[in-house]
Amino acid sequence: MASPSKQITIASVCCAPVGSADFDEADAAELAKGFAALSDPVRLHLLSLVAAGGLNGACVCDLVEPSGRSQPTVSHHLKVLREAGLVTSEKRGTWAWYHVVPERLQQLRTALA
Amino acid sequence: MASPSKQITIASVCCAPVGSADFDEADAAELAKGFAALSDPVRLHLLSLVAAGGLNGACVCDLVEPSGRSQPTVSHHLKVLREAGLVTSEKRGTWAWYHVVPERLQQLRTALA
DNA sequence: GTGCTACATTGACGACCGTCAATGTGTTGA
DNA sequence: TCAACACATTGACGGTCGTCAATGTAGCAC
């Protein structure tokens, strides 16, 4: 009732009565899914590598060696990131290029405001 | 080599050469631990309830019912949040009060910049 | 003391996760 | 057509997670 926003904010709102905040379970599940994708050091590493590629993105062939994992493992982690909406993939001939989705990152950041 | 920061930023840096970003594994593990604590809808709910308490924090007795889980389960999730550095706990007589740690939230937000 | 309340801990269960070897799929180039 | 390459998928393994019932611990009231 007293919550100013329908969204989950996890903010430092002062002195609002506990338990009164309305909480959207669907939103929470969506956020949790995003954070779950970030809950592995290897995926954080992969995401930072992809992000470092900027607009060009990053080719999988350039991600396997620096991650220190096998090619199937890297492919698995990229799939997790993709299904969490954090990256997109694009086929260019033989190679697959990955890009970050800034809006999704922004969404997760906002939830921690 | 070309990375401007020693930190992991996962930022939309444009056109940096892929694979050149130096990556601190300890930092990544620390971040991953934080995100892992956020990877469950129940914990997000609990965290939002605690945050809604502001400076007063929130009493566990006010968290059990809205979370829809058993008391031991809530206690378990609060322990996870505490060990991830997202909340602190304080004993006031019979009751236990939980508070958020804004610096930790800020740290995680920064990692998504 | 006795009983009650608030919370933490333990133990057990099924479910999910991270990892790699093996294999599959589709493209490139000869 | 054939071989090599880039990547995805499958299957299997041990490990961790979320959950609750049962139990433990500590403070409050009488």
PDB file of N, CA, C and O in Angstrom, chain A residues 20-81:
ATOM      1  N   SER A  20       4.423  -4.186   3.861  1.00  0.00           N
ATOM      2  CA  SER A  20       3.366  -3.535   3.107  1.00  0.00           C
ATOM      3  C   SER A  20       3.704  -3.452   1.624  1.00  0.00           C
ATOM      4  O   SER A  20       2.832  -3.241   0.804  1.00  0.00           O
ATOM      5  N   ALA A  21       4.992  -3.642   1.297  1.00  0.00           N
ATOM      6  CA  ALA A  21       5.399  -3.508  -0.094  1.00  0.00           C
ATOM      7  C   ALA A  21       4.764  -4.611  -0.938  1.00  0.00           C
ATOM      8  O   ALA A  21       4.908  -5.790  -0.630  1.00  0.00           O
ATOM      9  N   ASP A  22       4.052  -4.215  -1.973  1.00  0.00           N
ATOM     10  CA  ASP A  22       3.507  -5.203  -2.879  1.00  0.00           C
ATOM     11  C   ASP A  22       4.658  -5.739  -3.731  1.00  0.00           C
ATOM     12  O   ASP A  22       5.542  -5.007  -4.146  1.00  0.00           O
ATOM     13  N   PHE A  23       4.599  -7.018  -4.019  1.00  0.00           N
ATOM     14  CA  PHE A  23       5.740  -7.690  -4.612  1.00  0.00           C
ATOM     15  C   PHE A  23       5.282  -8.537  -5.781  1.00  0.00           C
ATOM     16  O   PHE A  23       4.460  -9.437  -5.630  1.00  0.00           O
ATOM     17  N   ASP A  24       5.796  -8.230  -6.959  1.00  0.00           N
ATOM     18  CA  ASP A  24       5.415  -8.973  -8.152  1.00  0.00           C
ATOM     19  C   ASP A  24       6.296 -10.206  -8.290  1.00  0.00           C
ATOM     20  O   ASP A  24       7.485 -10.105  -8.565  1.00  0.00           O
ATOM     21  N   GLU A  25       5.695 -11.367  -8.120  1.00  0.00           N
ATOM     22  CA  GLU A  25       6.468 -12.608  -8.161  1.00  0.00           C
ATOM     23  C   GLU A  25       7.056 -12.891  -9.529  1.00  0.00           C
ATOM     24  O   GLU A  25       8.144 -13.442  -9.642  1.00  0.00           O
ATOM     25  N   ALA A  26       6.318 -12.502 -10.569  1.00  0.00           N
ATOM     26  CA  ALA A  26       6.815 -12.730 -11.924  1.00  0.00           C
ATOM     27  C   ALA A  26       8.067 -11.889 -12.172  1.00  0.00           C
ATOM     28  O   ALA A  26       9.047 -12.379 -12.730  1.00  0.00           O
ATOM     29  N   ASP A  27       8.029 -10.639 -11.748  1.00  0.00           N
ATOM     30  CA  ASP A  27       9.202  -9.772 -11.878  1.00  0.00           C
ATOM     31  C   ASP A  27      10.378 -10.340 -11.099  1.00  0.00           C
ATOM     32  O   ASP A  27      11.512 -10.341 -11.581  1.00  0.00           O
ATOM     33  N   ALA A  28      10.094 -10.810  -9.900  1.00  0.00           N
ATOM     34  CA  ALA A  28      11.152 -11.358  -9.063  1.00  0.00           C
ATOM     35  C   ALA A  28      11.799 -12.558  -9.739  1.00  0.00           C
ATOM     36  O   ALA A  28      13.019 -12.708  -9.735  1.00  0.00           O
ATOM     37  N   ALA A  29      10.993 -13.405 -10.325  1.00  0.00           N
ATOM     38  CA  ALA A  29      11.524 -14.591 -10.997  1.00  0.00           C
ATOM     39  C   ALA A  29      12.394 -14.186 -12.183  1.00  0.00           C
ATOM     40  O   ALA A  29      13.442 -14.780 -12.430  1.00  0.00           O
ATOM     41  N   GLU A  30      11.959 -13.156 -12.886  1.00  0.00           N
ATOM     42  CA  GLU A  30      12.717 -12.665 -14.034  1.00  0.00           C
ATOM     43  C   GLU A  30      14.068 -12.102 -13.591  1.00  0.00           C
ATOM     44  O   GLU A  30      15.103 -12.373 -14.207  1.00  0.00           O
ATOM     45  N   LEU A  31      14.044 -11.315 -12.526  1.00  0.00           N
ATOM     46  CA  LEU A  31      15.290 -10.762 -11.992  1.00  0.00           C
ATOM     47  C   LEU A  31      16.190 -11.874 -11.473  1.00  0.00           C
ATOM     48  O   LEU A  31      17.397 -11.890 -11.740  1.00  0.00           O
ATOM     49  N   ALA A  32      15.604 -12.807 -10.757  1.00  0.00           N
ATOM     50  CA  ALA A  32      16.383 -13.902 -10.187  1.00  0.00           C
ATOM     51  C   ALA A  32      17.081 -14.700 -11.286  1.00  0.00           C
ATOM     52  O   ALA A  32      18.232 -15.110 -11.135  1.00  0.00           O
ATOM     53  N   LYS A  33      16.387 -14.865 -12.387  1.00  0.00           N
ATOM     54  CA  LYS A  33      16.963 -15.588 -13.520  1.00  0.00           C
ATOM     55  C   LYS A  33      18.194 -14.858 -14.061  1.00  0.00           C
ATOM     56  O   LYS A  33      19.199 -15.470 -14.405  1.00  0.00           O
ATOM     57  N   GLY A  34      18.080 -13.540 -14.128  1.00  0.00           N
ATOM     58  CA  GLY A  34      19.209 -12.732 -14.588  1.00  0.00           C
ATOM     59  C   GLY A  34      20.386 -12.814 -13.641  1.00  0.00           C
ATOM     60  O   GLY A  34      21.529 -13.027 -14.065  1.00  0.00           O
ATOM     61  N   PHE A  35      20.115 -12.681 -12.362  1.00  0.00           N
ATOM     62  CA  PHE A  35      21.190 -12.747 -11.379  1.00  0.00           C
ATOM     63  C   PHE A  35      21.806 -14.137 -11.333  1.00  0.00           C
ATOM     64  O   PHE A  35      23.010 -14.282 -11.127  1.00  0.00           O
ATOM     65  N   ALA A  36      20.990 -15.148 -11.534  1.00  0.00           N
ATOM     66  CA  ALA A  36      21.504 -16.519 -11.528  1.00  0.00           C
ATOM     67  C   ALA A  36      22.536 -16.705 -12.641  1.00  0.00           C
ATOM     68  O   ALA A  36      23.531 -17.410 -12.466  1.00  0.00           O
ATOM     69  N   ALA A  37      22.285 -16.048 -13.767  1.00  0.00           N
ATOM     70  CA  ALA A  37      23.232 -16.153 -14.876  1.00  0.00           C
ATOM     71  C   ALA A  37      24.553 -15.475 -14.533  1.00  0.00           C
ATOM     72  O   ALA A  37      25.594 -15.801 -15.097  1.00  0.00           O
ATOM     73  N   LEU A  38      24.504 -14.538 -13.595  1.00  0.00           N
ATOM     74  CA  LEU A  38      25.712 -13.818 -13.198  1.00  0.00           C
ATOM     75  C   LEU A  38      26.384 -14.453 -11.985  1.00  0.00           C
ATOM     76  O   LEU A  38      27.390 -13.943 -11.492  1.00  0.00           O
ATOM     77  N   SER A  39      25.846 -15.557 -11.518  1.00  0.00           N
ATOM     78  CA  SER A  39      26.314 -16.137 -10.265  1.00  0.00           C
ATOM     79  C   SER A  39      27.476 -17.110 -10.451  1.00  0.00           C
ATOM     80  O   SER A  39      27.778 -17.869  -9.548  1.00  0.00           O
ATOM     81  N   ASP A  40      28.083 -17.080 -11.616  1.00  0.00           N
ATOM     82  CA  ASP A  40      29.223 -17.964 -11.869  1.00  0.00           C
ATOM     83  C   ASP A  40      30.403 -17.141 -12.395  1.00  0.00           C
ATOM     84  O   ASP A  40      30.244 -16.372 -13.352  1.00  0.00           O
ATOM     85  N   PRO A  41      31.584 -17.308 -11.789  1.00  0.00           N
ATOM     86  CA  PRO A  41      32.757 -16.528 -12.191  1.00  0.00           C
ATOM     87  C   PRO A  41      33.105 -16.701 -13.666  1.00  0.00           C
ATOM     88  O   PRO A  41      33.505 -15.733 -14.324  1.00  0.00           O
ATOM     89  N   VAL A  42      32.931 -17.896 -14.165  1.00  0.00           N
ATOM     90  CA  VAL A  42      33.247 -18.140 -15.574  1.00  0.00           C
ATOM     91  C   VAL A  42      32.330 -17.317 -16.477  1.00  0.00           C
ATOM     92  O   VAL A  42      32.770 -16.717 -17.463  1.00  0.00           O
ATOM     93  N   ARG A  43      31.053 -17.270 -16.117  1.00  0.00           N
ATOM     94  CA  ARG A  43      30.115 -16.480 -16.920  1.00  0.00           C
ATOM     95  C   ARG A  43      30.408 -14.987 -16.813  1.00  0.00           C
ATOM     96  O   ARG A  43      30.279 -14.256 -17.801  1.00  0.00           O
ATOM     97  N   LEU A  44      30.799 -14.526 -15.630  1.00  0.00           N
ATOM     98  CA  LEU A  44      31.183 -13.120 -15.489  1.00  0.00           C
ATOM     99  C   LEU A  44      32.375 -12.810 -16.391  1.00  0.00           C
ATOM    100  O   LEU A  44      32.432 -11.770 -17.032  1.00  0.00           O
ATOM    101  N   HIS A  45      33.305 -13.742 -16.419  1.00  0.00           N
ATOM    102  CA  HIS A  45      34.473 -13.580 -17.270  1.00  0.00           C
ATOM    103  C   HIS A  45      34.071 -13.519 -18.742  1.00  0.00           C
ATOM    104  O   HIS A  45      34.487 -12.627 -19.485  1.00  0.00           O
ATOM    105  N   LEU A  46      33.243 -14.468 -19.145  1.00  0.00           N
ATOM    106  CA  LEU A  46      32.786 -14.509 -20.532  1.00  0.00           C
ATOM    107  C   LEU A  46      32.029 -13.225 -20.883  1.00  0.00           C
ATOM    108  O   LEU A  46      32.246 -12.631 -21.949  1.00  0.00           O
ATOM    109  N   LEU A  47      31.183 -12.782 -19.968  1.00  0.00           N
ATOM    110  CA  LEU A  47      30.403 -11.575 -20.231  1.00  0.00           C
ATOM    111  C   LEU A  47      31.311 -10.357 -20.368  1.00  0.00           C
ATOM    112  O   LEU A  47      31.091  -9.503 -21.237  1.00  0.00           O
ATOM    113  N   SER A  48      32.337 -10.298 -19.552  1.00  0.00           N
ATOM    114  CA  SER A  48      33.255  -9.160 -19.643  1.00  0.00           C
ATOM    115  C   SER A  48      34.040  -9.204 -20.942  1.00  0.00           C
ATOM    116  O   SER A  48      34.319  -8.171 -21.546  1.00  0.00           O
ATOM    117  N   LEU A  49      34.363 -10.403 -21.392  1.00  0.00           N
ATOM    118  CA  LEU A  49      35.065 -10.541 -22.665  1.00  0.00           C
ATOM    119  C   LEU A  49      34.169 -10.114 -23.822  1.00  0.00           C
ATOM    120  O   LEU A  49      34.598  -9.405 -24.728  1.00  0.00           O
ATOM    121  N   VAL A  50      32.922 -10.543 -23.781  1.00  0.00           N
ATOM    122  CA  VAL A  50      31.981 -10.167 -24.833  1.00  0.00           C
ATOM    123  C   VAL A  50      31.760  -8.652 -24.819  1.00  0.00           C
ATOM    124  O   VAL A  50      31.750  -8.000 -25.862  1.00  0.00           O
ATOM    125  N   ALA A  51      31.614  -8.110 -23.610  1.00  0.00           N
ATOM    126  CA  ALA A  51      31.403  -6.667 -23.491  1.00  0.00           C
ATOM    127  C   ALA A  51      32.608  -5.890 -23.994  1.00  0.00           C
ATOM    128  O   ALA A  51      32.466  -4.813 -24.584  1.00  0.00           O
ATOM    129  N   ALA A  52      33.793  -6.451 -23.784  1.00  0.00           N
ATOM    130  CA  ALA A  52      35.012  -5.782 -24.228  1.00  0.00           C
ATOM    131  C   ALA A  52      35.070  -5.694 -25.746  1.00  0.00           C
ATOM    132  O   ALA A  52      35.786  -4.864 -26.298  1.00  0.00           O
ATOM    133  N   GLY A  53      34.310  -6.543 -26.399  1.00  0.00           N
ATOM    134  CA  GLY A  53      34.263  -6.512 -27.855  1.00  0.00           C
ATOM    135  C   GLY A  53      33.417  -5.370 -28.401  1.00  0.00           C
ATOM    136  O   GLY A  53      33.436  -5.092 -29.592  1.00  0.00           O
ATOM    137  N   GLY A  54      32.668  -4.722 -27.518  1.00  0.00           N
ATOM    138  CA  GLY A  54      31.867  -3.573 -27.920  1.00  0.00           C
ATOM    139  C   GLY A  54      30.886  -3.914 -29.011  1.00  0.00           C
ATOM    140  O   GLY A  54      30.223  -4.944 -28.960  1.00  0.00           O
ATOM    141  N   LEU A  55      30.784  -3.042 -29.984  1.00  0.00           N
ATOM    142  CA  LEU A  55      29.823  -3.233 -31.064  1.00  0.00           C
ATOM    143  C   LEU A  55      30.171  -4.435 -31.917  1.00  0.00           C
ATOM    144  O   LEU A  55      29.287  -5.064 -32.505  1.00  0.00           O
ATOM    145  N   ASN A  56      31.440  -4.767 -31.979  1.00  0.00           N
ATOM    146  CA  ASN A  56      31.842  -5.915 -32.773  1.00  0.00           C
ATOM    147  C   ASN A  56      31.386  -7.225 -32.139  1.00  0.00           C
ATOM    148  O   ASN A  56      31.188  -8.212 -32.825  1.00  0.00           O
ATOM    149  N   GLY A  57      31.247  -7.211 -30.816  1.00  0.00           N
ATOM    150  CA  GLY A  57      30.952  -8.440 -30.111  1.00  0.00           C
ATOM    151  C   GLY A  57      32.188  -9.303 -30.019  1.00  0.00           C
ATOM    152  O   GLY A  57      33.306  -8.821 -30.199  1.00  0.00           O
ATOM    153  N   ALA A  58      31.993 -10.568 -29.740  1.00  0.00           N
ATOM    154  CA  ALA A  58      33.129 -11.465 -29.596  1.00  0.00           C
ATOM    155  C   ALA A  58      32.823 -12.814 -30.221  1.00  0.00           C
ATOM    156  O   ALA A  58      31.710 -13.321 -30.126  1.00  0.00           O
ATOM    157  N   CYS A  59      33.850 -13.360 -30.862  1.00  0.00           N
ATOM    158  CA  CYS A  59      33.730 -14.681 -31.469  1.00  0.00           C
ATOM    159  C   CYS A  59      34.019 -15.740 -30.414  1.00  0.00           C
ATOM    160  O   CYS A  59      34.882 -15.568 -29.561  1.00  0.00           O
ATOM    161  N   VAL A  60      33.277 -16.834 -30.453  1.00  0.00           N
ATOM    162  CA  VAL A  60      33.443 -17.898 -29.464  1.00  0.00           C
ATOM    163  C   VAL A  60      34.870 -18.412 -29.458  1.00  0.00           C
ATOM    164  O   VAL A  60      35.430 -18.713 -28.395  1.00  0.00           O
ATOM    165  N   CYS A  61      35.464 -18.452 -30.635  1.00  0.00           N
ATOM    166  CA  CYS A  61      36.819 -18.983 -30.743  1.00  0.00           C
ATOM    167  C   CYS A  61      37.809 -18.168 -29.917  1.00  0.00           C
ATOM    168  O   CYS A  61      38.851 -18.677 -29.515  1.00  0.00           O
ATOM    169  N   ASP A  62      37.450 -16.899 -29.642  1.00  0.00           N
ATOM    170  CA  ASP A  62      38.323 -16.047 -28.839  1.00  0.00           C
ATOM    171  C   ASP A  62      37.981 -16.104 -27.355  1.00  0.00           C
ATOM    172  O   ASP A  62      38.599 -15.427 -26.542  1.00  0.00           O
ATOM    173  N   LEU A  63      36.968 -16.879 -26.991  1.00  0.00           N
ATOM    174  CA  LEU A  63      36.530 -16.926 -25.600  1.00  0.00           C
ATOM    175  C   LEU A  63      36.983 -18.192 -24.887  1.00  0.00           C
ATOM    176  O   LEU A  63      37.147 -18.208 -23.666  1.00  0.00           O
ATOM    177  N   VAL A  64      37.181 -19.252 -25.656  1.00  0.00           N
ATOM    178  CA  VAL A  64      37.482 -20.544 -25.050  1.00  0.00           C
ATOM    179  C   VAL A  64      38.801 -20.504 -24.285  1.00  0.00           C
ATOM    180  O   VAL A  64      38.843 -20.848 -23.096  1.00  0.00           O
ATOM    181  N   GLU A  65      39.839 -20.066 -24.943  1.00  0.00           N
ATOM    182  CA  GLU A  65      41.162 -20.105 -24.313  1.00  0.00           C
ATOM    183  C   GLU A  65      41.265 -19.231 -23.060  1.00  0.00           C
ATOM    184  O   GLU A  65      41.704 -19.711 -22.010  1.00  0.00           O
ATOM    185  N   PRO A  66      40.838 -17.942 -23.122  1.00  0.00           N
ATOM    186  CA  PRO A  66      40.957 -17.110 -21.910  1.00  0.00           C
ATOM    187  C   PRO A  66      40.091 -17.580 -20.752  1.00  0.00           C
ATOM    188  O   PRO A  66      40.401 -17.282 -19.603  1.00  0.00           O
ATOM    189  N   SER A  67      39.018 -18.297 -21.036  1.00  0.00           N
ATOM    190  CA  SER A  67      38.150 -18.744 -19.943  1.00  0.00           C
ATOM    191  C   SER A  67      38.741 -19.944 -19.217  1.00  0.00           C
ATOM    192  O   SER A  67      38.353 -20.240 -18.092  1.00  0.00           O
ATOM    193  N   GLY A  68      39.638 -20.638 -19.874  1.00  0.00           N
ATOM    194  CA  GLY A  68      40.270 -21.787 -19.236  1.00  0.00           C
ATOM    195  C   GLY A  68      39.363 -22.997 -19.119  1.00  0.00           C
ATOM    196  O   GLY A  68      39.610 -23.888 -18.307  1.00  0.00           O
ATOM    197  N   ARG A  69      38.297 -23.018 -19.921  1.00  0.00           N
ATOM    198  CA  ARG A  69      37.367 -24.160 -19.882  1.00  0.00           C
ATOM    199  C   ARG A  69      37.311 -24.794 -21.260  1.00  0.00           C
ATOM    200  O   ARG A  69      37.753 -24.221 -22.248  1.00  0.00           O
ATOM    201  N   SER A  70      36.705 -25.973 -21.299  1.00  0.00           N
ATOM    202  CA  SER A  70      36.595 -26.670 -22.571  1.00  0.00           C
ATOM    203  C   SER A  70      35.582 -25.960 -23.463  1.00  0.00           C
ATOM    204  O   SER A  70      34.768 -25.166 -22.991  1.00  0.00           O
ATOM    205  N   GLN A  71      35.643 -26.224 -24.723  1.00  0.00           N
ATOM    206  CA  GLN A  71      34.738 -25.584 -25.676  1.00  0.00           C
ATOM    207  C   GLN A  71      33.276 -25.894 -25.382  1.00  0.00           C
ATOM    208  O   GLN A  71      32.446 -24.972 -25.382  1.00  0.00           O
ATOM    209  N   PRO A  72      32.898 -27.131 -25.064  1.00  0.00           N
ATOM    210  CA  PRO A  72      31.490 -27.379 -24.714  1.00  0.00           C
ATOM    211  C   PRO A  72      31.048 -26.617 -23.466  1.00  0.00           C
ATOM    212  O   PRO A  72      29.906 -26.150 -23.400  1.00  0.00           O
ATOM    213  N   THR A  73      31.929 -26.506 -22.504  1.00  0.00           N
ATOM    214  CA  THR A  73      31.574 -25.771 -21.283  1.00  0.00           C
ATOM    215  C   THR A  73      31.322 -24.305 -21.597  1.00  0.00           C
ATOM    216  O   THR A  73      30.343 -23.714 -21.120  1.00  0.00           O
ATOM    217  N   VAL A  74      32.177 -23.721 -22.403  1.00  0.00           N
ATOM    218  CA  VAL A  74      31.976 -22.322 -22.801  1.00  0.00           C
ATOM    219  C   VAL A  74      30.658 -22.177 -23.553  1.00  0.00           C
ATOM    220  O   VAL A  74      29.881 -21.244 -23.299  1.00  0.00           O
ATOM    221  N   SER A  75      30.396 -23.115 -24.433  1.00  0.00           N
ATOM    222  CA  SER A  75      29.150 -23.073 -25.196  1.00  0.00           C
ATOM    223  C   SER A  75      27.948 -23.151 -24.258  1.00  0.00           C
ATOM    224  O   SER A  75      26.942 -22.459 -24.454  1.00  0.00           O
ATOM    225  N   HIS A  76      28.073 -23.984 -23.259  1.00  0.00           N
ATOM    226  CA  HIS A  76      26.999 -24.127 -22.265  1.00  0.00           C
ATOM    227  C   HIS A  76      26.757 -22.808 -21.527  1.00  0.00           C
ATOM    228  O   HIS A  76      25.614 -22.367 -21.386  1.00  0.00           O
ATOM    229  N   HIS A  77      27.837 -22.198 -21.065  1.00  0.00           N
ATOM    230  CA  HIS A  77      27.702 -20.949 -20.310  1.00  0.00           C
ATOM    231  C   HIS A  77      27.134 -19.836 -21.193  1.00  0.00           C
ATOM    232  O   HIS A  77      26.317 -19.025 -20.739  1.00  0.00           O
ATOM    233  N   LEU A  78      27.543 -19.794 -22.428  1.00  0.00           N
ATOM    234  CA  LEU A  78      27.001 -18.780 -23.340  1.00  0.00           C
ATOM    235  C   LEU A  78      25.508 -18.997 -23.545  1.00  0.00           C
ATOM    236  O   LEU A  78      24.742 -18.036 -23.670  1.00  0.00           O
ATOM    237  N   LYS A  79      25.111 -20.252 -23.568  1.00  0.00           N
ATOM    238  CA  LYS A  79      23.682 -20.551 -23.693  1.00  0.00           C
ATOM    239  C   LYS A  79      22.906 -20.028 -22.484  1.00  0.00           C
ATOM    240  O   LYS A  79      21.811 -19.467 -22.618  1.00  0.00           O
ATOM    241  N   VAL A  80      23.487 -20.206 -21.307  1.00  0.00           N
ATOM    242  CA  VAL A  80      22.849 -19.710 -20.082  1.00  0.00           C
ATOM    243  C   VAL A  80      22.705 -18.194 -20.141  1.00  0.00           C
ATOM    244  O   VAL A  80      21.638 -17.640 -19.838  1.00  0.00           O
ATOM    245  N   LEU A  81      23.785 -17.527 -20.552  1.00  0.00           N
ATOM    246  CA  LEU A  81      23.742 -16.060 -20.657  1.00  0.00           C
ATOM    247  C   LEU A  81      22.709 -15.627 -21.695  1.00  0.00           C
ATOM    248  O   LEU A  81      22.001 -14.635 -21.509  1.00  0.00           O
TER     249      LEU A  81
END
